[in-house]
Coordinates of C-alpha atoms and ligand atoms in Angstrom, one line a residue:
Chain A
M1 CA 21.9 113.1 -18.1
R2 CA 19.0 115.5 -17.8
P3 CA 18.5 118.0 -14.9
H4 CA 15.5 117.7 -12.6
N5 CA 13.9 121.2 -11.9
G6 CA 17.2 122.7 -12.9
F7 CA 19.3 120.5 -10.6
Y8 CA 21.7 117.6 -11.1
G9 CA 21.2 115.9 -7.7
P10 CA 22.0 118.7 -5.3
F11 CA 24.0 120.8 -7.9
G12 CA 22.9 123.5 -10.3
G13 CA 19.9 125.8 -9.9
Q14 CA 19.4 129.5 -10.8
F15 CA 21.3 131.8 -8.5
V16 CA 21.0 135.1 -10.3
A17 CA 19.2 138.4 -10.0
E18 CA 15.4 138.1 -10.2
T19 CA 15.6 140.4 -13.3
L20 CA 17.2 137.5 -15.3
I21 CA 14.6 134.9 -14.4
P22 CA 12.2 135.6 -17.3
A23 CA 15.1 135.5 -19.7
L24 CA 16.2 132.2 -18.4
D25 CA 12.7 130.9 -18.7
E26 CA 12.5 132.1 -22.3
L27 CA 15.8 130.5 -23.0
E28 CA 14.7 127.2 -21.6
E29 CA 11.4 127.2 -23.5
S30 CA 13.1 128.1 -26.8
F31 CA 15.8 125.5 -26.3
N32 CA 13.2 122.8 -25.4
S33 CA 11.2 123.6 -28.4
V34 CA 14.0 123.8 -31.0
R35 CA 16.0 120.8 -29.8
K36 CA 13.3 118.5 -31.2
K37 CA 12.7 120.5 -34.4
K38 CA 14.0 119.0 -37.7
K39 CA 14.7 122.4 -39.1
F40 CA 16.8 123.5 -36.2
I41 CA 18.8 120.3 -36.0
G42 CA 19.3 120.4 -39.8
E43 CA 20.6 123.9 -39.7
M44 CA 22.9 123.2 -36.8
K45 CA 24.3 120.1 -38.5
R46 CA 24.9 122.0 -41.8
Y47 CA 26.8 124.8 -40.1
L48 CA 28.8 122.4 -38.0
H49 CA 29.7 120.4 -41.1
D50 CA 30.2 123.0 -43.8
F51 CA 31.4 125.9 -41.7
A52 CA 33.1 124.5 -38.6
G53 CA 34.5 121.4 -40.2
R54 CA 32.8 118.5 -38.4
P55 CA 33.1 115.6 -38.0
T56 CA 36.6 115.8 -36.5
P57 CA 38.8 112.8 -36.8
V58 CA 39.9 110.5 -34.0
Y59 CA 43.7 110.1 -34.5
F60 CA 45.6 107.2 -33.2
A61 CA 48.8 108.9 -32.1
K62 CA 51.3 106.2 -33.0
N63 CA 54.6 107.8 -31.9
I64 CA 53.6 108.9 -28.5
S65 CA 51.7 105.6 -28.0
E66 CA 54.8 103.7 -28.7
K67 CA 57.0 105.8 -26.5
Y68 CA 54.7 105.4 -23.5
G69 CA 53.3 101.9 -24.1
I70 CA 49.7 103.2 -24.1
N71 CA 47.2 103.3 -27.0
I72 CA 46.5 107.0 -27.2
Y73 CA 43.7 108.3 -29.4
L74 CA 43.1 112.0 -29.8
K75 CA 39.8 113.5 -30.6
R76 CA 40.9 116.3 -32.8
E77 CA 38.7 119.3 -31.8
D78 CA 41.8 121.4 -32.5
L79 CA 41.1 121.0 -36.2
L80 CA 37.8 122.9 -36.0
H81 CA 37.4 126.3 -37.5
T82 CA 38.7 128.8 -34.9
G83 CA 40.8 126.1 -33.3
A84 CA 38.8 124.7 -30.4
H85 CA 35.6 122.9 -29.3
K86 CA 34.1 126.2 -28.3
I87 CA 32.7 126.7 -31.9
N88 CA 30.3 123.8 -31.4
N89 CA 28.5 125.7 -28.6
A90 CA 28.9 129.1 -30.2
I91 CA 27.2 128.0 -33.4
G92 CA 24.4 126.1 -31.6
Q93 CA 23.6 129.0 -29.3
A94 CA 23.9 131.5 -32.1
I95 CA 21.2 129.7 -34.1
L96 CA 19.1 129.5 -30.9
T97 CA 19.6 133.3 -30.5
K98 CA 18.3 133.7 -34.0
Y99 CA 15.2 131.7 -33.2
M100 CA 14.6 133.8 -30.1
G101 CA 14.7 136.9 -32.2
K102 CA 17.5 138.6 -30.3
K103 CA 20.0 140.8 -32.1
R104 CA 22.9 141.1 -29.7
I105 CA 25.2 138.6 -28.2
I106 CA 27.6 139.0 -25.3
A107 CA 30.0 136.5 -23.9
E108 CA 32.9 136.1 -21.5
T109 CA 36.2 134.5 -22.5
G110 CA 39.3 133.3 -20.7
A111 CA 41.7 131.8 -23.3
G112 CA 39.9 133.8 -26.0
Q113 CA 38.9 130.6 -27.8
H114 CA 35.3 131.0 -26.8
G115 CA 35.5 134.7 -27.6
V116 CA 36.8 134.1 -31.1
A117 CA 34.2 131.4 -31.7
V118 CA 31.4 133.7 -30.7
A119 CA 32.8 136.6 -32.6
T120 CA 33.0 134.3 -35.6
A121 CA 29.4 133.2 -35.3
A122 CA 28.3 136.8 -34.7
A123 CA 30.0 137.9 -37.9
M124 CA 28.4 135.1 -39.9
F125 CA 24.9 135.4 -38.5
G126 CA 25.0 139.2 -38.3
F127 CA 24.7 139.9 -34.6
D128 CA 26.1 142.8 -32.6
C129 CA 28.7 141.3 -30.3
T130 CA 30.5 142.3 -27.1
I131 CA 33.1 140.0 -25.5
Y132 CA 34.3 140.5 -21.9
M133 CA 37.8 139.4 -21.2
G134 CA 40.0 139.9 -18.1
S135 CA 42.9 142.2 -18.9
I136 CA 45.5 139.7 -17.7
D137 CA 44.0 137.1 -20.1
A138 CA 44.0 139.6 -22.9
E139 CA 47.7 140.1 -22.4
R140 CA 48.5 136.4 -22.4
Q141 CA 46.2 135.5 -25.3
M142 CA 46.8 138.5 -27.5
P143 CA 46.4 136.8 -30.9
N144 CA 42.8 136.0 -29.9
V145 CA 42.1 139.6 -28.9
K146 CA 43.3 140.7 -32.3
K147 CA 41.1 138.1 -34.1
M148 CA 38.0 139.1 -32.2
K149 CA 38.5 142.8 -33.1
L150 CA 39.1 141.9 -36.8
L151 CA 35.8 140.0 -36.7
G152 CA 34.0 143.2 -35.8
T153 CA 33.5 142.4 -32.1
E154 CA 33.8 144.9 -29.3
V155 CA 36.3 143.5 -26.8
K156 CA 35.8 145.0 -23.3
L157 CA 38.7 144.4 -21.0
V158 CA 37.8 143.7 -17.4
D159 CA 40.1 145.3 -14.8
T160 CA 38.3 144.2 -11.6
G161 CA 39.2 141.3 -9.2
L162 CA 41.9 139.0 -10.6
K163 CA 41.3 140.3 -14.1
T164 CA 40.7 136.8 -15.4
L165 CA 37.8 134.5 -16.4
K166 CA 35.7 134.8 -13.2
D167 CA 35.7 138.6 -13.5
A168 CA 34.8 138.4 -17.2
V169 CA 31.7 136.3 -16.3
S170 CA 30.7 138.8 -13.7
A171 CA 31.0 141.6 -16.1
A172 CA 28.9 139.7 -18.7
L173 CA 26.2 139.0 -16.2
K174 CA 26.0 142.7 -15.3
D175 CA 25.7 143.6 -19.0
W176 CA 23.0 141.0 -19.4
V177 CA 20.9 142.5 -16.5
F178 CA 21.1 145.9 -18.3
N179 CA 20.3 144.6 -21.8
V180 CA 18.3 141.5 -21.2
A181 CA 15.4 142.4 -23.5
H182 CA 17.4 142.2 -26.7
T183 CA 20.6 140.4 -25.7
H184 CA 21.5 136.8 -25.4
Y185 CA 24.4 135.8 -23.1
L186 CA 26.2 133.1 -24.9
I187 CA 28.0 131.5 -22.0
G188 CA 31.1 129.5 -23.0
S189 CA 31.2 126.6 -20.6
A190 CA 28.9 124.2 -18.8
V191 CA 28.5 126.6 -15.9
G192 CA 26.1 129.4 -14.8
P193 CA 22.4 129.1 -14.0
H194 CA 20.1 126.5 -15.4
P195 CA 19.5 126.0 -18.4
F196 CA 23.0 126.9 -19.5
P197 CA 24.9 123.8 -18.3
E198 CA 22.3 121.6 -20.0
I199 CA 22.4 123.7 -23.3
V200 CA 26.2 123.8 -23.4
A201 CA 26.4 120.0 -22.7
Y202 CA 23.9 119.4 -25.5
F203 CA 25.8 121.4 -28.1
Q204 CA 29.1 119.8 -27.0
S205 CA 27.9 116.3 -26.8
V206 CA 28.7 115.9 -30.5
I207 CA 32.3 115.4 -29.4
G208 CA 31.5 112.2 -27.5
R209 CA 28.9 111.0 -30.0
E210 CA 31.4 111.1 -32.9
S211 CA 34.0 109.5 -30.8
R212 CA 31.7 106.7 -29.8
E213 CA 30.7 106.1 -33.4
Y214 CA 34.4 105.8 -34.4
F215 CA 35.1 103.2 -31.7
E216 CA 32.0 101.3 -32.5
S217 CA 33.1 101.0 -36.1
L218 CA 36.3 99.5 -34.7
G219 CA 34.3 97.1 -32.7
F220 CA 35.3 98.2 -29.2
L221 CA 35.0 101.1 -26.8
P222 CA 38.1 102.8 -25.2
D223 CA 39.0 101.9 -21.6
F224 CA 39.4 105.5 -20.6
V225 CA 38.0 108.8 -21.8
I226 CA 39.9 111.8 -20.6
A227 CA 39.4 115.6 -20.9
C228 CA 40.6 118.7 -19.3
V229 CA 38.1 120.6 -17.1
G230 CA 37.9 124.4 -16.8
G231 CA 34.2 125.1 -16.5
G232 CA 33.8 121.6 -18.0
S233 CA 32.3 122.0 -21.5
N234 CA 34.7 119.9 -23.5
A235 CA 34.7 117.3 -20.8
I236 CA 30.9 117.0 -20.4
G237 CA 30.6 116.9 -24.2
M238 CA 33.2 114.2 -24.4
F239 CA 31.7 112.2 -21.5
H240 CA 28.0 112.6 -22.4
D241 CA 27.5 109.5 -24.6
F242 CA 29.8 107.4 -22.5
I243 CA 28.1 108.0 -19.2
T244 CA 25.8 104.9 -19.6
S245 CA 28.7 102.7 -20.7
D246 CA 31.3 101.3 -18.4
V247 CA 34.1 103.3 -19.9
K248 CA 36.2 105.1 -17.2
L249 CA 35.8 108.8 -17.3
I250 CA 38.5 111.2 -16.0
G251 CA 38.4 115.0 -15.9
V252 CA 41.7 116.8 -15.5
E253 CA 41.8 120.1 -13.7
A254 CA 44.6 122.6 -13.5
G255 CA 46.9 122.1 -10.4
G256 CA 48.7 125.3 -11.2
T257 CA 51.9 125.6 -9.2
S258 CA 50.7 123.8 -6.1
L259 CA 47.5 122.8 -4.3
N260 CA 48.0 125.7 -1.8
P261 CA 45.2 128.2 -1.8
G262 CA 45.4 130.7 -4.7
E263 CA 47.9 128.7 -6.7
N264 CA 45.6 126.4 -8.7
S265 CA 42.2 126.0 -10.2
A266 CA 41.6 122.4 -9.1
T267 CA 38.1 123.0 -7.9
L268 CA 37.0 119.4 -7.5
A269 CA 40.3 118.5 -5.8
V270 CA 40.3 121.2 -3.1
G271 CA 37.1 123.1 -3.4
K272 CA 34.0 123.1 -1.2
K273 CA 30.4 123.3 -2.0
G274 CA 29.0 126.8 -2.6
I275 CA 27.1 129.1 -4.8
F276 CA 28.8 131.1 -7.4
Q277 CA 27.9 132.7 -10.7
G278 CA 24.5 131.2 -10.9
T279 CA 25.1 127.7 -9.8
L280 CA 25.5 125.5 -6.7
S281 CA 28.6 123.4 -7.2
Y282 CA 32.1 123.0 -5.8
L283 CA 34.1 126.2 -5.7
L284 CA 37.4 127.5 -4.5
Q285 CA 36.6 129.6 -1.5
N286 CA 38.4 130.6 1.7
E287 CA 37.4 130.3 5.4
N288 CA 35.7 133.7 5.1
F289 CA 33.3 132.4 2.3
Q290 CA 35.0 134.5 -0.3
M291 CA 36.1 133.3 -3.7
E292 CA 39.7 132.2 -3.6
D293 CA 42.3 133.5 -6.0
V294 CA 43.0 131.1 -8.8
H295 CA 46.0 130.3 -11.0
S296 CA 46.7 128.2 -14.0
I297 CA 49.2 128.5 -16.8
S298 CA 46.3 128.0 -19.2
A299 CA 43.8 130.9 -19.2
G300 CA 41.0 128.5 -20.2
L301 CA 41.2 126.5 -17.0
D302 CA 41.7 129.4 -14.7
Y303 CA 38.3 129.4 -13.1
P304 CA 37.3 129.0 -9.4
G305 CA 34.1 127.1 -10.1
V306 CA 33.1 124.0 -12.1
G307 CA 29.9 123.0 -13.9
P308 CA 27.2 121.3 -11.8
Q309 CA 27.2 118.1 -14.0
H310 CA 30.8 117.4 -13.0
A311 CA 30.1 118.0 -9.3
Y312 CA 27.3 115.5 -9.7
L313 CA 29.3 112.9 -11.7
R314 CA 32.1 113.1 -9.1
D315 CA 29.8 112.7 -6.1
R316 CA 28.0 109.8 -7.7
G317 CA 31.4 108.2 -8.4
R318 CA 30.7 108.0 -12.1
A319 CA 33.7 110.1 -13.1
E320 CA 37.1 110.7 -11.5
Y321 CA 38.7 114.1 -11.3
V322 CA 42.4 114.7 -11.0
H323 CA 44.8 117.6 -11.4
V324 CA 48.0 118.3 -13.3
F325 CA 50.6 121.0 -12.4
D326 CA 51.6 123.7 -14.8
N327 CA 55.1 122.3 -15.6
R328 CA 53.7 118.8 -16.4
A329 CA 51.2 120.3 -18.8
L330 CA 54.1 122.1 -20.5
H331 CA 56.0 118.8 -20.7
A332 CA 53.0 117.1 -22.4
F333 CA 52.7 120.1 -24.7
K334 CA 56.3 119.6 -25.8
E335 CA 55.9 115.9 -26.2
L336 CA 52.9 116.0 -28.4
T337 CA 54.5 118.8 -30.5
G338 CA 57.8 117.0 -31.0
L339 CA 56.4 113.4 -31.4
E340 CA 53.3 113.9 -33.4
G341 CA 53.6 117.3 -35.1
I342 CA 50.5 118.5 -33.2
I343 CA 50.7 121.7 -31.2
P344 CA 48.0 121.4 -28.5
A345 CA 46.4 124.1 -26.4
L346 CA 47.8 124.3 -22.9
E347 CA 44.3 123.4 -21.6
S348 CA 44.3 120.1 -23.6
S349 CA 47.9 119.5 -22.6
H350 CA 46.7 118.9 -19.1
A351 CA 44.6 115.9 -20.2
L352 CA 47.5 114.4 -22.1
A353 CA 49.9 115.1 -19.2
F354 CA 47.8 113.0 -16.8
V355 CA 48.0 110.0 -19.1
I356 CA 51.7 110.1 -19.8
D357 CA 52.6 110.9 -16.2
N358 CA 50.7 107.9 -15.0
R359 CA 51.8 105.5 -17.7
D360 CA 51.8 102.5 -15.4
R361 CA 48.1 102.9 -14.8
F362 CA 47.3 103.2 -18.5
K363 CA 49.9 100.7 -19.8
G364 CA 48.4 98.8 -22.8
K365 CA 45.0 100.5 -22.4
N366 CA 43.0 102.3 -25.1
V367 CA 42.8 105.8 -23.9
L368 CA 40.8 108.5 -25.7
I369 CA 41.8 112.1 -25.0
C370 CA 39.9 115.2 -26.0
L371 CA 42.3 117.4 -27.8
S372 CA 40.1 120.4 -27.1
G373 CA 42.1 123.0 -29.0
R374 CA 45.3 124.0 -30.8
G375 CA 48.1 125.8 -29.2
D376 CA 49.1 128.7 -31.4
K377 CA 47.1 131.1 -29.0
D378 CA 49.6 130.1 -26.3
F379 CA 52.8 131.4 -27.9
G380 CA 52.9 134.4 -25.6
I381 CA 53.0 132.0 -22.6
I382 CA 55.3 129.5 -24.2
E383 CA 57.9 132.2 -25.0
K384 CA 58.2 133.1 -21.4
V385 CA 59.1 129.6 -20.2
N386 CA 62.2 127.7 -21.1
L387 CA 60.9 124.6 -22.7
E388 CA 64.4 123.1 -22.7
D389 CA 64.2 122.9 -18.9
I390 CA 60.9 121.1 -18.8
Chain B
M1 CA 9.3 152.9 5.3
K2 CA 12.6 154.8 4.9
G3 CA 15.8 152.8 4.7
I4 CA 19.5 153.1 4.2
Y5 CA 21.9 150.5 3.0
I6 CA 25.5 150.5 4.3
V7 CA 28.3 148.0 3.8
G8 CA 28.9 146.1 7.0
G9 CA 32.3 146.6 8.4
Y10 CA 33.3 149.3 5.9
P11 CA 35.8 150.6 6.1
H12 CA 36.3 149.3 9.7
I13 CA 33.9 148.0 12.3
D14 CA 33.9 151.2 14.4
K15 CA 33.2 153.5 11.4
F16 CA 30.5 151.2 10.3
G17 CA 29.0 151.4 13.8
E18 CA 29.0 155.2 13.7
C19 CA 27.0 155.1 10.5
F20 CA 24.7 152.5 11.9
K21 CA 23.8 154.8 14.8
S22 CA 23.5 157.8 12.6
V23 CA 20.8 156.0 10.5
V24 CA 18.8 155.4 13.7
K25 CA 19.3 159.0 14.9
C26 CA 18.1 160.5 11.6
G27 CA 14.8 158.8 12.0
Y28 CA 15.0 156.0 9.4
D29 CA 12.7 153.0 9.8
F30 CA 15.1 150.3 8.7
I31 CA 18.7 149.7 7.9
E32 CA 20.2 147.2 5.5
V33 CA 23.6 145.9 6.3
G34 CA 25.6 144.4 3.4
I35 CA 27.7 141.4 4.2
P36 CA 30.5 141.5 1.6
F37 CA 31.0 138.8 -1.1
N38 CA 33.9 139.3 -3.5
D39 CA 31.9 138.4 -6.6
P40 CA 29.2 141.1 -6.2
V41 CA 27.3 140.6 -9.5
A42 CA 24.4 142.9 -8.4
D43 CA 26.6 145.8 -7.4
G44 CA 27.9 148.7 -9.4
P45 CA 31.4 150.1 -9.0
V46 CA 30.9 152.2 -5.8
I47 CA 29.5 149.3 -3.6
A48 CA 31.6 146.7 -5.3
S49 CA 34.8 148.6 -4.4
A50 CA 33.6 149.2 -0.8
I51 CA 32.9 145.5 -0.5
N52 CA 36.4 144.6 -1.8
E53 CA 38.1 147.1 0.4
T54 CA 36.3 145.7 3.5
I55 CA 37.5 142.2 2.6
E56 CA 41.0 143.5 2.0
N57 CA 40.9 145.2 5.4
G58 CA 40.5 141.8 6.9
I59 CA 36.9 142.3 8.1
S60 CA 35.3 138.8 8.2
V61 CA 31.7 137.7 7.9
H62 CA 31.9 136.7 11.6
D63 CA 33.0 140.3 12.5
I64 CA 29.9 141.8 10.9
I65 CA 27.6 139.3 12.4
E66 CA 29.0 139.9 15.8
S67 CA 28.6 143.7 15.5
L68 CA 25.0 143.2 14.3
I69 CA 24.4 141.0 17.4
E70 CA 25.7 143.9 19.5
F71 CA 23.2 146.2 17.9
R72 CA 20.4 143.8 18.5
D73 CA 18.5 146.1 20.8
V74 CA 18.9 149.3 18.9
P75 CA 15.4 150.4 17.9
I76 CA 15.4 150.1 14.2
K77 CA 14.4 147.3 11.8
K78 CA 17.4 145.5 10.6
Y79 CA 18.0 143.6 7.4
I80 CA 21.0 141.9 6.0
M81 CA 21.7 142.2 2.3
T82 CA 24.2 139.7 0.9
Y83 CA 24.8 136.9 -1.7
S84 CA 23.8 133.3 -1.6
N85 CA 27.2 131.9 -1.0
I86 CA 27.7 133.7 2.3
V87 CA 24.6 132.1 3.8
Y88 CA 25.0 128.8 2.2
S89 CA 28.7 128.3 3.1
Y90 CA 28.3 129.8 6.6
G91 CA 25.7 127.1 7.0
I92 CA 22.0 127.8 6.2
E93 CA 20.7 126.6 9.5
K94 CA 23.5 128.0 11.6
F95 CA 23.1 131.5 10.0
S96 CA 19.4 131.3 10.7
E97 CA 19.9 130.3 14.3
N98 CA 22.5 133.0 15.0
L99 CA 20.5 135.8 13.4
K100 CA 16.9 135.1 13.6
S101 CA 16.4 137.0 16.8
V102 CA 18.6 139.8 15.5
I103 CA 17.4 140.8 12.1
D104 CA 13.9 141.2 10.6
G105 CA 14.7 139.8 7.2
I106 CA 17.3 139.2 4.6
I107 CA 17.7 140.3 1.0
I108 CA 19.8 137.9 -1.0
A109 CA 20.8 139.5 -4.3
D110 CA 21.4 136.3 -6.3
L111 CA 18.6 134.3 -4.8
P112 CA 15.6 134.8 -7.0
N113 CA 12.1 134.2 -5.6
R114 CA 11.8 130.6 -6.9
M115 CA 15.1 129.5 -5.2
R116 CA 14.1 130.7 -1.7
K117 CA 12.5 127.3 -0.9
L118 CA 15.9 125.7 -1.2
F119 CA 17.0 127.7 1.8
Y120 CA 13.7 127.2 3.7
N121 CA 13.9 123.5 3.2
E122 CA 17.4 123.5 4.8
G123 CA 16.0 125.1 8.0
F124 CA 16.3 128.8 7.2
K125 CA 13.8 130.6 9.5
I126 CA 14.5 134.3 8.7
P127 CA 12.1 135.9 6.2
I128 CA 13.7 136.2 2.8
V129 CA 12.5 139.4 1.1
P130 CA 11.0 138.7 -2.3
F131 CA 11.9 140.7 -5.4
A132 CA 9.7 142.4 -8.0
T133 CA 11.4 143.8 -11.1
L134 CA 10.5 145.5 -14.3
E135 CA 10.5 142.0 -15.8
T136 CA 8.0 140.6 -13.3
R137 CA 5.2 138.7 -15.1
E138 CA 1.7 138.0 -13.9
K139 CA 2.7 134.4 -13.2
D140 CA 5.5 135.5 -10.9
I141 CA 3.3 137.4 -8.5
E142 CA 1.9 134.3 -6.8
I143 CA 5.4 133.4 -5.4
I144 CA 5.9 137.0 -4.3
M145 CA 2.7 137.1 -2.3
N146 CA 3.5 133.8 -0.9
S147 CA 6.1 135.1 1.5
D148 CA 6.6 135.7 5.2
S149 CA 8.4 139.0 4.5
D150 CA 6.7 142.3 5.5
F151 CA 7.7 144.0 2.3
I152 CA 8.5 143.4 -1.4
Y153 CA 11.8 144.7 -2.7
F154 CA 11.1 146.4 -6.0
V155 CA 14.1 146.7 -8.3
G156 CA 13.3 149.8 -10.3
I157 CA 16.0 149.5 -12.9
R158 CA 17.6 147.0 -15.2
G159 CA 21.1 147.1 -13.9
T160 CA 23.3 147.1 -10.9
T161 CA 23.3 149.3 -7.8
G162 CA 24.3 152.8 -8.5
A163 CA 22.4 153.2 -11.8
K164 CA 19.6 155.8 -11.9
A165 CA 15.9 154.9 -11.9
D166 CA 13.3 156.7 -13.9
F167 CA 10.3 157.0 -11.6
T168 CA 8.1 158.6 -14.2
S169 CA 8.5 155.7 -16.7
A170 CA 5.2 154.2 -17.7
E171 CA 6.6 150.6 -17.4
L172 CA 7.7 151.2 -13.8
I173 CA 4.4 152.8 -12.8
E174 CA 2.5 150.0 -14.5
K175 CA 4.4 147.3 -12.7
I176 CA 3.7 148.9 -9.3
K177 CA 0.0 149.2 -10.2
L178 CA 0.0 145.5 -11.1
L179 CA 1.6 144.6 -7.7
R180 CA -0.8 146.8 -5.8
K181 CA -3.7 145.1 -7.4
R182 CA -2.5 141.7 -6.3
T183 CA -1.0 142.2 -2.9
D184 CA -1.2 144.5 0.1
K185 CA 2.4 144.0 1.1
K186 CA 4.5 147.1 1.3
I187 CA 6.5 148.0 -1.8
I188 CA 10.0 149.3 -1.1
I189 CA 11.9 150.8 -4.0
G190 CA 15.5 149.7 -4.0
F191 CA 18.1 150.5 -6.6
G192 CA 18.3 153.9 -8.2
V193 CA 17.2 156.3 -5.4
K194 CA 19.8 159.0 -4.9
T195 CA 18.3 162.4 -4.1
A196 CA 15.6 164.1 -2.0
D197 CA 13.6 164.4 -5.2
D198 CA 14.0 160.6 -5.9
V199 CA 12.9 160.0 -2.3
K200 CA 9.8 162.0 -2.8
E201 CA 8.9 160.3 -6.0
A202 CA 9.6 156.9 -4.5
M203 CA 7.4 157.6 -1.6
D204 CA 4.6 158.8 -3.9
I205 CA 4.5 155.6 -6.0
G206 CA 5.7 153.1 -3.4
D207 CA 5.6 152.6 0.4
G208 CA 9.2 153.3 1.0
F209 CA 12.7 153.3 -0.4
V210 CA 16.2 152.4 0.3
V211 CA 19.3 154.4 -0.6
G212 CA 22.5 152.5 -1.1
T213 CA 25.3 153.7 -3.4
E214 CA 25.2 157.4 -2.4
A215 CA 25.2 156.5 1.3
V216 CA 28.1 154.0 0.9
R217 CA 30.0 156.7 -1.1
R218 CA 30.0 158.8 2.1
Q219 CA 30.5 156.0 4.6
K220 CA 34.1 156.9 5.4
D221 CA 33.1 160.4 6.6
I222 CA 30.5 160.3 9.3
D223 CA 29.7 164.1 9.1
E224 CA 29.2 163.9 5.3
F225 CA 27.2 160.7 5.7
E226 CA 24.9 162.2 8.3
S227 CA 24.2 165.4 6.5
Y228 CA 23.5 163.5 3.3
I229 CA 21.0 161.0 4.8
E230 CA 19.4 163.9 6.6
S231 CA 19.0 165.9 3.4
L232 CA 17.3 162.9 1.7
L233 CA 14.3 163.4 4.0
E234 CA 13.9 167.1 3.3
K235 CA 11.1 166.8 0.8
I236 CA 8.9 164.4 2.6
S237 CA 6.9 164.7 5.7
S238 CA 7.6 162.0 8.2
Ligands
LIG1 C1 41.2 124.7 -25.9 C2 40.4 124.8 -24.7 N1 40.2 123.7 -24.0 C3 39.5 123.7 -22.8 C4 39.0 124.9 -22.3 C5 38.3 124.8 -21.0 O1 37.0 125.0 -21.0 P1 35.9 123.8 -20.8 O2 36.3 123.2 -19.5 O3 34.6 124.5 -20.8 O4 36.1 122.9 -21.9 C6 39.2 126.0 -23.0 C7 38.6 127.3 -22.5 O5 38.9 128.4 -22.9 C8 39.9 126.0 -24.2 O6 40.1 127.1 -25.0

C-alpha cells in the first residue's frame, strides 16, 4: 500500500508548520533513495538480526488454544531487544538519520517502549537524544523512564494538556521546528505527516513478512490476523503483507472504561474525520472541534488519533476495527500469563482479549495475534488493580 | 501594514471585544483573531495557555465567529488565525460561506502552502495567507506567488510564537531579499516582534508586522493592553 501524493485515499497529507516542509521533503527523498540501496538494506537487516534479535518466532499457544477452542498463534515481538516491536522502526529510522547526516534525535513516547527503543538506538549509533513523555505516562511506566536515562537520553516530561502521548507528540513537534536543521524526529507510530506513516509501516512490515513466511512454510495462511492499534504501527506492520491476501484483518483499539467521550481511545469506533498532528484521519474530537480527552489503561494506546493507513483500510472495508475495554484487556493479560508463561504488554493484551472474548466467532479458526510487547513495564499499573477480581 | 493578534473570546467575549476595538482605535491596519484549538503546535506557552483558558471558559468556535460577524463593519482588515482542524471539522465550505464577507483572509498555522489546494478544492473561497520561512527554498516561491492573498506571512524564527526574532541576522535579511526579487506581494513579519524597536526593524526590512504573544499577555487588562499597543508605534511614523 503506497500513498499517492502523500495521501491514502482521502487520508494523510502534511498538516504541519511551513518551516517543517523542507525537512519532510529531505526525509522523503532520503528514504526513497535508501530503501532501494543494497547497502542500507544490508545494514538494517544486520542490526535487526544481530542486535535486536530478529526473526522473532511465531508461537502456537497450545494451552490457551485448547482452553478456548481456537488455534492461537502469537507473533513474539515481545522477545525483541527492549521488549516491543518499536525497536524495528527505531533502528530503521536511526540508520536513515545517519544517512541524512543528522546528529540529534528526538522522539515522543507513551508507554516508554518507543522511548527506550530510540534511546537504545541512539546509544548504539552515537546520537544525542531527547525523549518527550507526558508526566502521567512517566509515572505509570517508571521502569522505562529509568532505562532511558541510563541509556544516556534526556527525558523531558510534558506537563501540558492531558500529560500523555498526544502532548508528548506536540512537544516533540515544537522541538523539531526549533532544531530542524540538525535534528531528526523519530516518530514512533504510523502517524504524523507524510512520509512518516509510510516510513514507519515500511520498517514495521517485517512483522507481517516473517509471519507470512512462517505460515507459508506450514502450507496455509491464518484465517485472521489481529493486532492492537494505538497510532497503528504494529498493526500496519502486521497487516502489510496480508493486505493483498484474503486473510481477515482486525485492529483492536482501547475501549477504556466506556465508549463515552473522554473514557476511551477508540478512535475508529467513535471518532470523526479531522486534522491532527500532521495528518487527516479519524480523531476523537468534541462538538466544538477540540481534541477530546482520552483514556486507556495502556499508555501506548492512549492516543486520540490513528494513522491514515488504518482510516483508509477501514473505509475501504479491507480491515475491521473493534475495541476492548480495560478490564477485558486485564483479563487477557492474566490468562496469557497463567496459561502460557508469557507476560504480555497491556497494549497487546487488547488484541488477545478480543479473540478470547469472542470465542464463538473464532472457534476452530487459525488466528494470528501480534504480541507487540512484553508486560514488565506495566507492573506499576498491575499493582494498582486487583487481578483476583478480574 | 501594522497588525495585532489577539485570541478570540479570551478571556471572555466582552473583554475580547474591548481589545478588538482598542486595536482599531490605536490606528492599526489589521487584526488577527485566533480561533482556539487545544493542540496548538505553533504556539508558545503564553498563547497556548490563553487558548486553553478560553476553551475551559466554555467559549466555542461559534461564539467567536458570531462576534466577528458582529464586527463586520468595523473599519479594519480582519484575519482569522487558526488550525486546520477547526476549518475542516466546522466544514470547509460552510466556514467559507459564513465568513467570506466578514474577513479578508485566514492564516492556518498547520496548513503549509502546498496543502492549501485541498481546502480550495473543497470550496473554500477565503484567501489563505501563504507562509515564507527561514527554510523557504527557491522552488517554494512559485507556490507563494501563486496566491490570492494580499500579503505573505513571513515566519522570522524557527520556533513557536513567543520566541524572539533576530532582525539583523544575515539569513533573515537574505530570505527577505530573495522574496522581494520574486514577488511584489507585501511581506508581513509575524512571530518574534515584541517591542517598539522590533517594530521599527520589522518595518525597515518588511512591509509590516504583527505582534501576538505580548499583546495576548495583556489581553485581560484593557488599559495595559492599550498602552502597550500604543507604545509599539512610538518609533515609527505612520
Ligand atoms: C507493546 C506496545 N504495543 C502497541 C503499542 C501501540 O502502538 P502502535 O499502535 O503504534 O503499535 C505500543 C506503544 O507504545 C506498545 O508499547
